[in-house]
Tab-separated table of C-alpha atoms and ligand atoms in Angstrom:
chain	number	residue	atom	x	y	z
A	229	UNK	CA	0.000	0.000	0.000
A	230	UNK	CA	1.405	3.225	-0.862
A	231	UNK	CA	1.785	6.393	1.678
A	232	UNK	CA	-0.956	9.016	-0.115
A	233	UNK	CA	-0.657	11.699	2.325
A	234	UNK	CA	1.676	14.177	3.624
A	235	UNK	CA	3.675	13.139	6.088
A	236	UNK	CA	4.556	16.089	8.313
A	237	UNK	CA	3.172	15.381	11.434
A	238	UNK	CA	2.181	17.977	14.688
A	239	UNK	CA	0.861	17.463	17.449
A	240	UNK	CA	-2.463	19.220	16.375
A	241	UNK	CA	-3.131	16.600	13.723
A	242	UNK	CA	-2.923	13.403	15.510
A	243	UNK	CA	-6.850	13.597	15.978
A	244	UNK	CA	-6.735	16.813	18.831
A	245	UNK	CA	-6.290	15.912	22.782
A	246	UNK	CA	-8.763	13.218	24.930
A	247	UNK	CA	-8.059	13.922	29.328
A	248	UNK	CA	-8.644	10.507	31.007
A	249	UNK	CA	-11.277	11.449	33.353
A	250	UNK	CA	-9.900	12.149	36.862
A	251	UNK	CA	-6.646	12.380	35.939
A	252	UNK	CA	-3.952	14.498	35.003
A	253	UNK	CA	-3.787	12.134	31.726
A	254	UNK	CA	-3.999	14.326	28.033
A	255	UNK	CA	-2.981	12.271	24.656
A	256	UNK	CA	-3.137	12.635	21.467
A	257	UNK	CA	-6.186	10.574	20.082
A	258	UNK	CA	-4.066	8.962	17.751
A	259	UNK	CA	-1.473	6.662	19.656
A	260	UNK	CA	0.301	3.383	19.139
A	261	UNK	CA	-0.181	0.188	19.830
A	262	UNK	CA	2.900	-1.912	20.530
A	263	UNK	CA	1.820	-5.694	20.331
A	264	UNK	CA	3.392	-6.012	16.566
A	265	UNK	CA	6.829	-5.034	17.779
A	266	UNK	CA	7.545	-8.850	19.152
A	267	UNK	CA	8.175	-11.579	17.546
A	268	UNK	CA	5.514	-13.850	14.800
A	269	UNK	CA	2.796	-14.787	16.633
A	270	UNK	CA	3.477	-11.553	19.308
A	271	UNK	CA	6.234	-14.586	20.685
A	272	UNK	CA	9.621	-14.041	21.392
A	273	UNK	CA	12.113	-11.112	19.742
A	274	UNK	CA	11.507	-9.394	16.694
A	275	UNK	CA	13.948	-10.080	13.685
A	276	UNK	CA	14.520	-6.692	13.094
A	277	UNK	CA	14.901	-5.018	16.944
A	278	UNK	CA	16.737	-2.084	15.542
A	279	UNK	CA	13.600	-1.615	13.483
A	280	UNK	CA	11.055	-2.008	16.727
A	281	UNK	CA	13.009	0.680	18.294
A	282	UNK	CA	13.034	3.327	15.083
A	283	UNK	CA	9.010	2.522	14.879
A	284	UNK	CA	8.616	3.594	18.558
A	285	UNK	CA	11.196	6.843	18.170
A	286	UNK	CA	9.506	7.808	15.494
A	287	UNK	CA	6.165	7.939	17.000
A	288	UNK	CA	7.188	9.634	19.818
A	289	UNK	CA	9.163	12.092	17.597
A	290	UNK	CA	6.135	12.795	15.792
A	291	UNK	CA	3.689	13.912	19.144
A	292	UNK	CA	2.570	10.398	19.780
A	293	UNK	CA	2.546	10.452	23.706
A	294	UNK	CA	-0.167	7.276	24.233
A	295	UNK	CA	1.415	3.984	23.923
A	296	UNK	CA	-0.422	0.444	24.523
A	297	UNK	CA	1.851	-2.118	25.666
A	298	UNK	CA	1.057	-5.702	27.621
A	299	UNK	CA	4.225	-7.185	29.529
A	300	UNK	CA	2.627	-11.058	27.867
A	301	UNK	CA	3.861	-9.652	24.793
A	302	UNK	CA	6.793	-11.311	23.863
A	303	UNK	CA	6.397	-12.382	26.510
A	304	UNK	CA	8.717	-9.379	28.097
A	305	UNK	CA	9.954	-8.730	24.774
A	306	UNK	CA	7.740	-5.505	24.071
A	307	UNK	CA	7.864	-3.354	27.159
A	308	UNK	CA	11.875	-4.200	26.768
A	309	UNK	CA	11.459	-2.883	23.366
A	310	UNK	CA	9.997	0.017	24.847
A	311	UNK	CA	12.150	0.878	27.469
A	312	UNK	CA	15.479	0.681	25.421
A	313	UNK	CA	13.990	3.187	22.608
A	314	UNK	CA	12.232	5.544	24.633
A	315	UNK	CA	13.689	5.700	28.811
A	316	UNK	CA	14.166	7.817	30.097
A	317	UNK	CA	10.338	8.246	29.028
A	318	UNK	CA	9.493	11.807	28.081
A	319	UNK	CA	7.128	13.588	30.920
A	320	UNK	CA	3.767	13.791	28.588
A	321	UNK	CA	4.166	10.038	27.747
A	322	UNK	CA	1.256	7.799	28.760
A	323	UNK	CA	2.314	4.061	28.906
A	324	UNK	CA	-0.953	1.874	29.012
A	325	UNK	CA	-0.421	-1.919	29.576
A	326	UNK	CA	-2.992	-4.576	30.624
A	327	UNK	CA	-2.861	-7.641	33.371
A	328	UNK	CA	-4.519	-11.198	32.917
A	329	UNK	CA	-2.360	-13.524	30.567
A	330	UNK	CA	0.572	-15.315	30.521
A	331	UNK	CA	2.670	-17.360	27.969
A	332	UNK	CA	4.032	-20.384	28.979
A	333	UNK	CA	6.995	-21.685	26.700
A	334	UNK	CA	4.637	-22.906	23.969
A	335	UNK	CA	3.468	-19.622	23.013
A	336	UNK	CA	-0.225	-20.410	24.239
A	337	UNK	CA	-2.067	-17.607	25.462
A	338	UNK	CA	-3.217	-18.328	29.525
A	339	UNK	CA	-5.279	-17.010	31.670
A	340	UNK	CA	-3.588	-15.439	34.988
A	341	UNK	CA	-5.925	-13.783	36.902
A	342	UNK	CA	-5.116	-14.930	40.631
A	343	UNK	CA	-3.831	-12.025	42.658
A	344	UNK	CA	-0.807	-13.622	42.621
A	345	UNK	CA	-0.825	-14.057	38.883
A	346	UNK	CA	-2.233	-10.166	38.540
A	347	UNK	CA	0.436	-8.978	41.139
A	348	UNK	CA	3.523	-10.770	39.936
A	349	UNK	CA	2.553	-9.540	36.395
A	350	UNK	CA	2.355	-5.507	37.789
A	351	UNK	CA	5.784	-6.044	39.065
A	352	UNK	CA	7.143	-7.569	35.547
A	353	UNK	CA	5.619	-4.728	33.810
A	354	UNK	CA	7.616	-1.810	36.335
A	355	UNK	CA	10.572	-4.121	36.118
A	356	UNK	CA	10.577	-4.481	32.363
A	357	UNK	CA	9.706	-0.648	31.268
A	358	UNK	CA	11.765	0.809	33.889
A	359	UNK	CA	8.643	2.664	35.861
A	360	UNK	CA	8.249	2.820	39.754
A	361	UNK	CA	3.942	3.257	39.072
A	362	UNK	CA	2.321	2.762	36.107
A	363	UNK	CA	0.031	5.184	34.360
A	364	UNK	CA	-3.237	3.157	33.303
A	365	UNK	CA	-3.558	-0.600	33.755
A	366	UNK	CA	-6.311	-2.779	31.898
A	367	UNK	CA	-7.731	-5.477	33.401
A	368	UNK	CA	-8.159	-7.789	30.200
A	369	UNK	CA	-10.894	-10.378	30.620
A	370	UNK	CA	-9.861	-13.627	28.554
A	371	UNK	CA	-13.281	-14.252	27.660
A	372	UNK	CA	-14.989	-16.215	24.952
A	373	UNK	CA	-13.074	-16.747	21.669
A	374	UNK	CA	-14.167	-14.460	20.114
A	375	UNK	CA	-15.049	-11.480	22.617
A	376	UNK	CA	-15.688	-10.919	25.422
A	377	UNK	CA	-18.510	-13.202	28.020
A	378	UNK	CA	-20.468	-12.289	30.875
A	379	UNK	CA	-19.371	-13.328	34.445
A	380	UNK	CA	-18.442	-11.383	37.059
A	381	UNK	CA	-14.414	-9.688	36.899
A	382	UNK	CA	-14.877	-8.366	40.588
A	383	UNK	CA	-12.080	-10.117	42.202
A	384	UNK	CA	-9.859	-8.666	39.714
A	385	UNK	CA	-10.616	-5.555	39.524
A	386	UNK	CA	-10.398	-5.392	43.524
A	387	UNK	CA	-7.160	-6.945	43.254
A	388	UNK	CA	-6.092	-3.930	40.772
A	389	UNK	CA	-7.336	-1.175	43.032
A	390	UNK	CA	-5.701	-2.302	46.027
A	391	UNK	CA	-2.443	-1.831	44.039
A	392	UNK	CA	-3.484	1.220	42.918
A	393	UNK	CA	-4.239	2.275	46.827
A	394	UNK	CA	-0.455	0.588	47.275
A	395	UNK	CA	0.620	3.594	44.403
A	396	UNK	CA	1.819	0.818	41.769
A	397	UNK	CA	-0.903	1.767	39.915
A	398	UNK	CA	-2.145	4.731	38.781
A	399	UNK	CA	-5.343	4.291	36.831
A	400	UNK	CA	-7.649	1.836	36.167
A	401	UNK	CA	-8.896	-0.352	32.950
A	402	UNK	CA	-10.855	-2.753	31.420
A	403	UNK	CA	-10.492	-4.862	28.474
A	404	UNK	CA	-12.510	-7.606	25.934
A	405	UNK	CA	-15.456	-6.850	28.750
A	406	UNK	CA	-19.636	-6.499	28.377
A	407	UNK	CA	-21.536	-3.029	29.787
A	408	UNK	CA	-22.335	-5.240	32.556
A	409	UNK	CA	-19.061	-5.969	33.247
A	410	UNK	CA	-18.008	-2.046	33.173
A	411	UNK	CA	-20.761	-1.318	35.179
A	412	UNK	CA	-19.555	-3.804	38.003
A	413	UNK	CA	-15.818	-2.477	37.965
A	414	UNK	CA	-16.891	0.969	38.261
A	415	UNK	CA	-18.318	0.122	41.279
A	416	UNK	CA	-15.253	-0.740	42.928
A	417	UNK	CA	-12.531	1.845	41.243
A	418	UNK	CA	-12.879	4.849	38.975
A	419	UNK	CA	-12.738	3.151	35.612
A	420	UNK	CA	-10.759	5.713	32.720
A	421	UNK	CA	-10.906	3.873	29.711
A	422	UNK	CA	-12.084	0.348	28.047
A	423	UNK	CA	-10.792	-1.232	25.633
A	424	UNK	CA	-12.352	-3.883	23.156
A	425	UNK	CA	-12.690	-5.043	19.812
A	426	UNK	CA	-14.026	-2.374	17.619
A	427	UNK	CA	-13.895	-1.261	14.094
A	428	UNK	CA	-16.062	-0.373	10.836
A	429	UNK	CA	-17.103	-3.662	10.186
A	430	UNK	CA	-17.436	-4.912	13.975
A	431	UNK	CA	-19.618	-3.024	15.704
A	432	UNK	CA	-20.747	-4.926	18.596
A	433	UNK	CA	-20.071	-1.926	21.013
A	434	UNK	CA	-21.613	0.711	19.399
A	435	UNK	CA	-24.465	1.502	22.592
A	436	UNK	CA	-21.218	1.519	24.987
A	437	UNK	CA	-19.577	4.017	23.464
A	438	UNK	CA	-22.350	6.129	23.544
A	439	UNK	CA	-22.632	5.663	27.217
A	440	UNK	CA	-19.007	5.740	27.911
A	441	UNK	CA	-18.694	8.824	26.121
A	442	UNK	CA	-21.102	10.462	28.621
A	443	UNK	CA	-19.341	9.873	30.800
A	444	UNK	CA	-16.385	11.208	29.919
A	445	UNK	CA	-14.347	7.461	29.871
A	446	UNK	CA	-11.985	6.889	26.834
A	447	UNK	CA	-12.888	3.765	24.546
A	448	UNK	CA	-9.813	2.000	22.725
A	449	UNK	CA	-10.871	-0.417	19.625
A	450	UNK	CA	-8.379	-3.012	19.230
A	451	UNK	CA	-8.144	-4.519	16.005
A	452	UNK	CA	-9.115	-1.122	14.840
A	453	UNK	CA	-7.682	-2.125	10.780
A	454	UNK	CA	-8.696	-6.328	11.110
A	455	UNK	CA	-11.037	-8.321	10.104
A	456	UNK	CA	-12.846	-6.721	6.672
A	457	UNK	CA	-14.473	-9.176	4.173
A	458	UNK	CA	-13.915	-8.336	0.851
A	459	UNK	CA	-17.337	-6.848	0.456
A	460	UNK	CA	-16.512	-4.911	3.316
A	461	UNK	CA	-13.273	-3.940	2.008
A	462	UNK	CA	-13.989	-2.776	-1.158
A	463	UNK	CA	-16.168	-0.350	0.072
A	464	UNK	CA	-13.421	1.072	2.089
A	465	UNK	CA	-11.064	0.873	-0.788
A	466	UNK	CA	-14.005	2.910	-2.609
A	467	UNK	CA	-13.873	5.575	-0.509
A	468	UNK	CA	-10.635	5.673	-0.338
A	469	UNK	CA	-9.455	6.177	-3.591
A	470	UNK	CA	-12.267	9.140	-4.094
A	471	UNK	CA	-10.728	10.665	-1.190
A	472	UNK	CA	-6.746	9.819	-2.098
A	473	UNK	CA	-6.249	8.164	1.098
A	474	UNK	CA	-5.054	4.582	1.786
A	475	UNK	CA	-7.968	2.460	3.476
A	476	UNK	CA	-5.894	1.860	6.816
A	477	UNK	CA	-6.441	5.872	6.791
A	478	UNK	CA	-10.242	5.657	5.982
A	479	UNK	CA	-10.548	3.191	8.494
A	480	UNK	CA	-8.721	5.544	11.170
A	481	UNK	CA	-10.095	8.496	10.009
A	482	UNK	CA	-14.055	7.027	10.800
A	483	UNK	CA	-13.505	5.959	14.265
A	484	UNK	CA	-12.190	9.403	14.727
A	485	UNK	CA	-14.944	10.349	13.626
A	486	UNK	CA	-17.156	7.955	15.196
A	487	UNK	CA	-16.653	9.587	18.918
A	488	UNK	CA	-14.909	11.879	20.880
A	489	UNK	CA	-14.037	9.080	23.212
A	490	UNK	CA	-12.190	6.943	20.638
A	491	UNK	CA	-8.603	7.343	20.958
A	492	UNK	CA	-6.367	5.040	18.609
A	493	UNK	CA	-3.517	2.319	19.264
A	494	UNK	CA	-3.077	1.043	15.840
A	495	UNK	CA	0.171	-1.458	15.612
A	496	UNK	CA	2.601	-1.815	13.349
A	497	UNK	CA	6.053	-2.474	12.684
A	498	UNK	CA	6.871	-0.395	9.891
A	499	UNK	CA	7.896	3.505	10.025
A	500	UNK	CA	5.998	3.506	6.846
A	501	UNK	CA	2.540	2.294	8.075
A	502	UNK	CA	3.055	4.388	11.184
A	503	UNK	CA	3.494	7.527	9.258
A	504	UNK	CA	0.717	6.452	7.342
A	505	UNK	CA	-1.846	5.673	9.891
A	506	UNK	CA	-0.944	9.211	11.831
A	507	UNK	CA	-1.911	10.703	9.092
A	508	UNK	CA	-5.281	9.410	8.970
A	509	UNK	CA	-5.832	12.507	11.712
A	510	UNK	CA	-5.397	15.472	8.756
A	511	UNK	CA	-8.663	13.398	7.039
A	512	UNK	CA	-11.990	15.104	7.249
A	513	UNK	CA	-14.969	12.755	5.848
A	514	UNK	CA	-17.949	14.116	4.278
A	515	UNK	CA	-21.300	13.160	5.408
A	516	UNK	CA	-21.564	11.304	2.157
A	517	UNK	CA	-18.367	9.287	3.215
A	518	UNK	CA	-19.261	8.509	6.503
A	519	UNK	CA	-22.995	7.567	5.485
A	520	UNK	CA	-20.773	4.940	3.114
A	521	UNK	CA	-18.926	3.465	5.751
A	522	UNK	CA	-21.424	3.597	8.350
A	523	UNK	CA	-22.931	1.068	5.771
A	524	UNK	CA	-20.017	-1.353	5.970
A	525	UNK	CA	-21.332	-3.116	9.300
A	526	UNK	CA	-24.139	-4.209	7.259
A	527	UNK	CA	-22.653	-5.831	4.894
B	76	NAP	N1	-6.861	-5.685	24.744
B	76	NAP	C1	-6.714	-6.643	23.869
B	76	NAP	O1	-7.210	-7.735	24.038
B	76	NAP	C2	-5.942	-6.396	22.625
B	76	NAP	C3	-5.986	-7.336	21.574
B	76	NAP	C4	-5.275	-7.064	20.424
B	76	NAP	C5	-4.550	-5.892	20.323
B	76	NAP	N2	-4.514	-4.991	21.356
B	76	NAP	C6	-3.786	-3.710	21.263
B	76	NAP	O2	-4.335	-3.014	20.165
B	76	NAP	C7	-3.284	-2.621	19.282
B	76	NAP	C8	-3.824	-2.634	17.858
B	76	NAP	O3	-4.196	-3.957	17.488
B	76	NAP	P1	-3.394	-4.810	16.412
B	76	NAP	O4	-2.009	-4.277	16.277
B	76	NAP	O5	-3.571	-6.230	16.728
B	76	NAP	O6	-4.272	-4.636	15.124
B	76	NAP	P2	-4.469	-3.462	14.066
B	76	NAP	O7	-3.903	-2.188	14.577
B	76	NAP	O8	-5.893	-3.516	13.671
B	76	NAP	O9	-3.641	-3.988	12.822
B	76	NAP	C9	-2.300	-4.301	12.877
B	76	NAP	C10	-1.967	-5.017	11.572
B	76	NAP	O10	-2.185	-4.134	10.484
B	76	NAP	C11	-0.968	-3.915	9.797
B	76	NAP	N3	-0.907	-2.482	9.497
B	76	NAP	C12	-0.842	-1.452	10.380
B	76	NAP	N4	-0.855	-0.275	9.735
B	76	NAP	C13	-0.936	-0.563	8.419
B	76	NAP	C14	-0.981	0.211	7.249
B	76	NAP	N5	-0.956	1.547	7.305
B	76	NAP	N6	-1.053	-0.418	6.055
B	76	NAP	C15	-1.093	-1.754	5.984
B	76	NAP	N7	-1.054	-2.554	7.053
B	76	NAP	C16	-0.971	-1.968	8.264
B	76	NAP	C17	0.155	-4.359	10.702
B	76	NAP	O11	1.210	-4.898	9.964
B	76	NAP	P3	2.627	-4.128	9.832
B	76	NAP	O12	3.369	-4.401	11.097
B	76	NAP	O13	3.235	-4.757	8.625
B	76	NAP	O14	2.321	-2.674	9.630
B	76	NAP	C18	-0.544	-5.454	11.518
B	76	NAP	O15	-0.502	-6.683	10.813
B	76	NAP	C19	-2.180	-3.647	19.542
B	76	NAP	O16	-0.929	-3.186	19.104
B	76	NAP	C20	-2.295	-3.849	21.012
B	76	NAP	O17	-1.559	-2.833	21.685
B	76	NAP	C21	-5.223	-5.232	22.493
């Protein structure tokens, strides 16, 4: 895919500012999401680490000051990636990781969610980026196989905001969860931002980000460029070309669009992707284009 639009980056174009709520927290809505800096299969190193580190300077570099991050990717490998390019961490960067796997030597993905499991894994996180508290921790429900499944996360979440009291912890997350599952966390901790699978063509979540964006609480899409059928896809291609934009852009561009909530993570490897997906926040869509893609999710 080829880069269509200027690359010179500020910090006014990567989508304007979102404030956590209740925190001292502003980003950029356009951040980065780090899970495609380890190795195949987000297992083990990268082949090109040199590379993972010039993805993550240049990011930075260009305003990006929001960066997702899990310490089960790689495992280790990631937040290690992180650390070397970017520590000592500039003041207006917002590290976000998330607690609840593990990956045992076979690559599998595991559920660890004891507070032993949940503890142990804030320590590996401080240890491996180099932080004495960290910013804003997700607790990510495993779920079903495809989303995320009812049942209560309440154990968890209490483990997470009794290391927050403890100061390891800033803020608190969620992740892959149902309203009802929001709903119960907020009951124990302020909640700041969830984060789920979300994009054009998966809208599942569409009612919670209306009521999450009431109240002020960011939502995340992961997966925000996955998962189009080629219907889907050449709709977005469509667009795309009318509007000489790339359809990673388009795809950006409408869940900026979508809410004022949304702030991005997308992940990738390559400087040229990056540059290209931070430039999906110069894009205005008409309401022609957006009644277009709005369409997509039927399709
Ligand atoms: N909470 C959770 O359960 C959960 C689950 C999954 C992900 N996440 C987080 O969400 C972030 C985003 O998800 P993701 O990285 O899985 O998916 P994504 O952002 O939807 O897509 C990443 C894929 O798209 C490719 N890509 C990125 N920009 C591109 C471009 N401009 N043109 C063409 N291809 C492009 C990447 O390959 P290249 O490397 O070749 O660019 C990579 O294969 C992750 O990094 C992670 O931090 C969270």
């Amino acid at each position: 895919m080829t880069h269509k639009m200027n690359n010179t980056m500020s910090e006014a174009t990567l989508g304007g500012q979102f404030t956590f709520p209740g925190t001292p927290l502003t980003v950029q809505r356009i951040g980065y999401g780090a899970m495609q800096l380890a190795g195949p299969g987000v297992f083990g190193p990268p082949k090109d680490p040199d590379a993972a580190v010039a993805v993550l300077r240049e990011a930075v570099a260009a305003g990006v000051n929001h960066i997702d991050t899990a310490d089960f990717y790689g495992p280790h490998v990631t937040n290690q990636i992180i650390r070397q390019a970017l520590h000592p961490y500039p003041k207006e960067l917002v590290i976000v990781t998330k607690l609840g796997a593990r990956r045992p030597s076979d690559g599998s993905w595991q559920s660890a969610i004891s507070p032993q499991d949940l503890t142990a894994a804030v320590h590996d996180n401080l240890r491996n980026l180099g932080l004495d508290a960290l910013d804003i921790v997700n607790y990510r429900a495993m779920g079903a196989i495809h989303g995320p499944a009812e049942g209560s996360i309440a154990g968890e979440v209490t483990v997470l905001a009794d290391l927050r009291r403890k100061g390891l912890i800033r803020h608190i997350g969620v992740s892959n969860v149902t309203a009802a599952q929001v709903a119960e966390a907020q009951v124990i901790t302020d909640i700041v931002c969830v984060q789920n699978n979300y994009n054009l063509a998966h809208r599942d979540d569409d009612a919670m980000i209306e009521d999450l964006a009431r109240q002020g609480i960011a939502y995340v899409p992961f997966f925000p460029l996955g998962g189009f059928t080629p219907l889907q896809s050449s709709t977005l291609s469509a667009v795309a070309d009318r509007l000489g934009a790339t359809p990673m852009q388009v795809a950006l561009a409408w869940l900026l669009h979508r809410s004022p909530n949304i702030l991005l993570i997308p992940g990738t490897s390559s400087v040229a992707h990056l540059r290209e997906n931070l430039a999906a926040g110069q894009m205005s869509l008409s309401p022609q284009s957006l009644a277009e893609l709005d369409g997509i999710a039927g399709t």
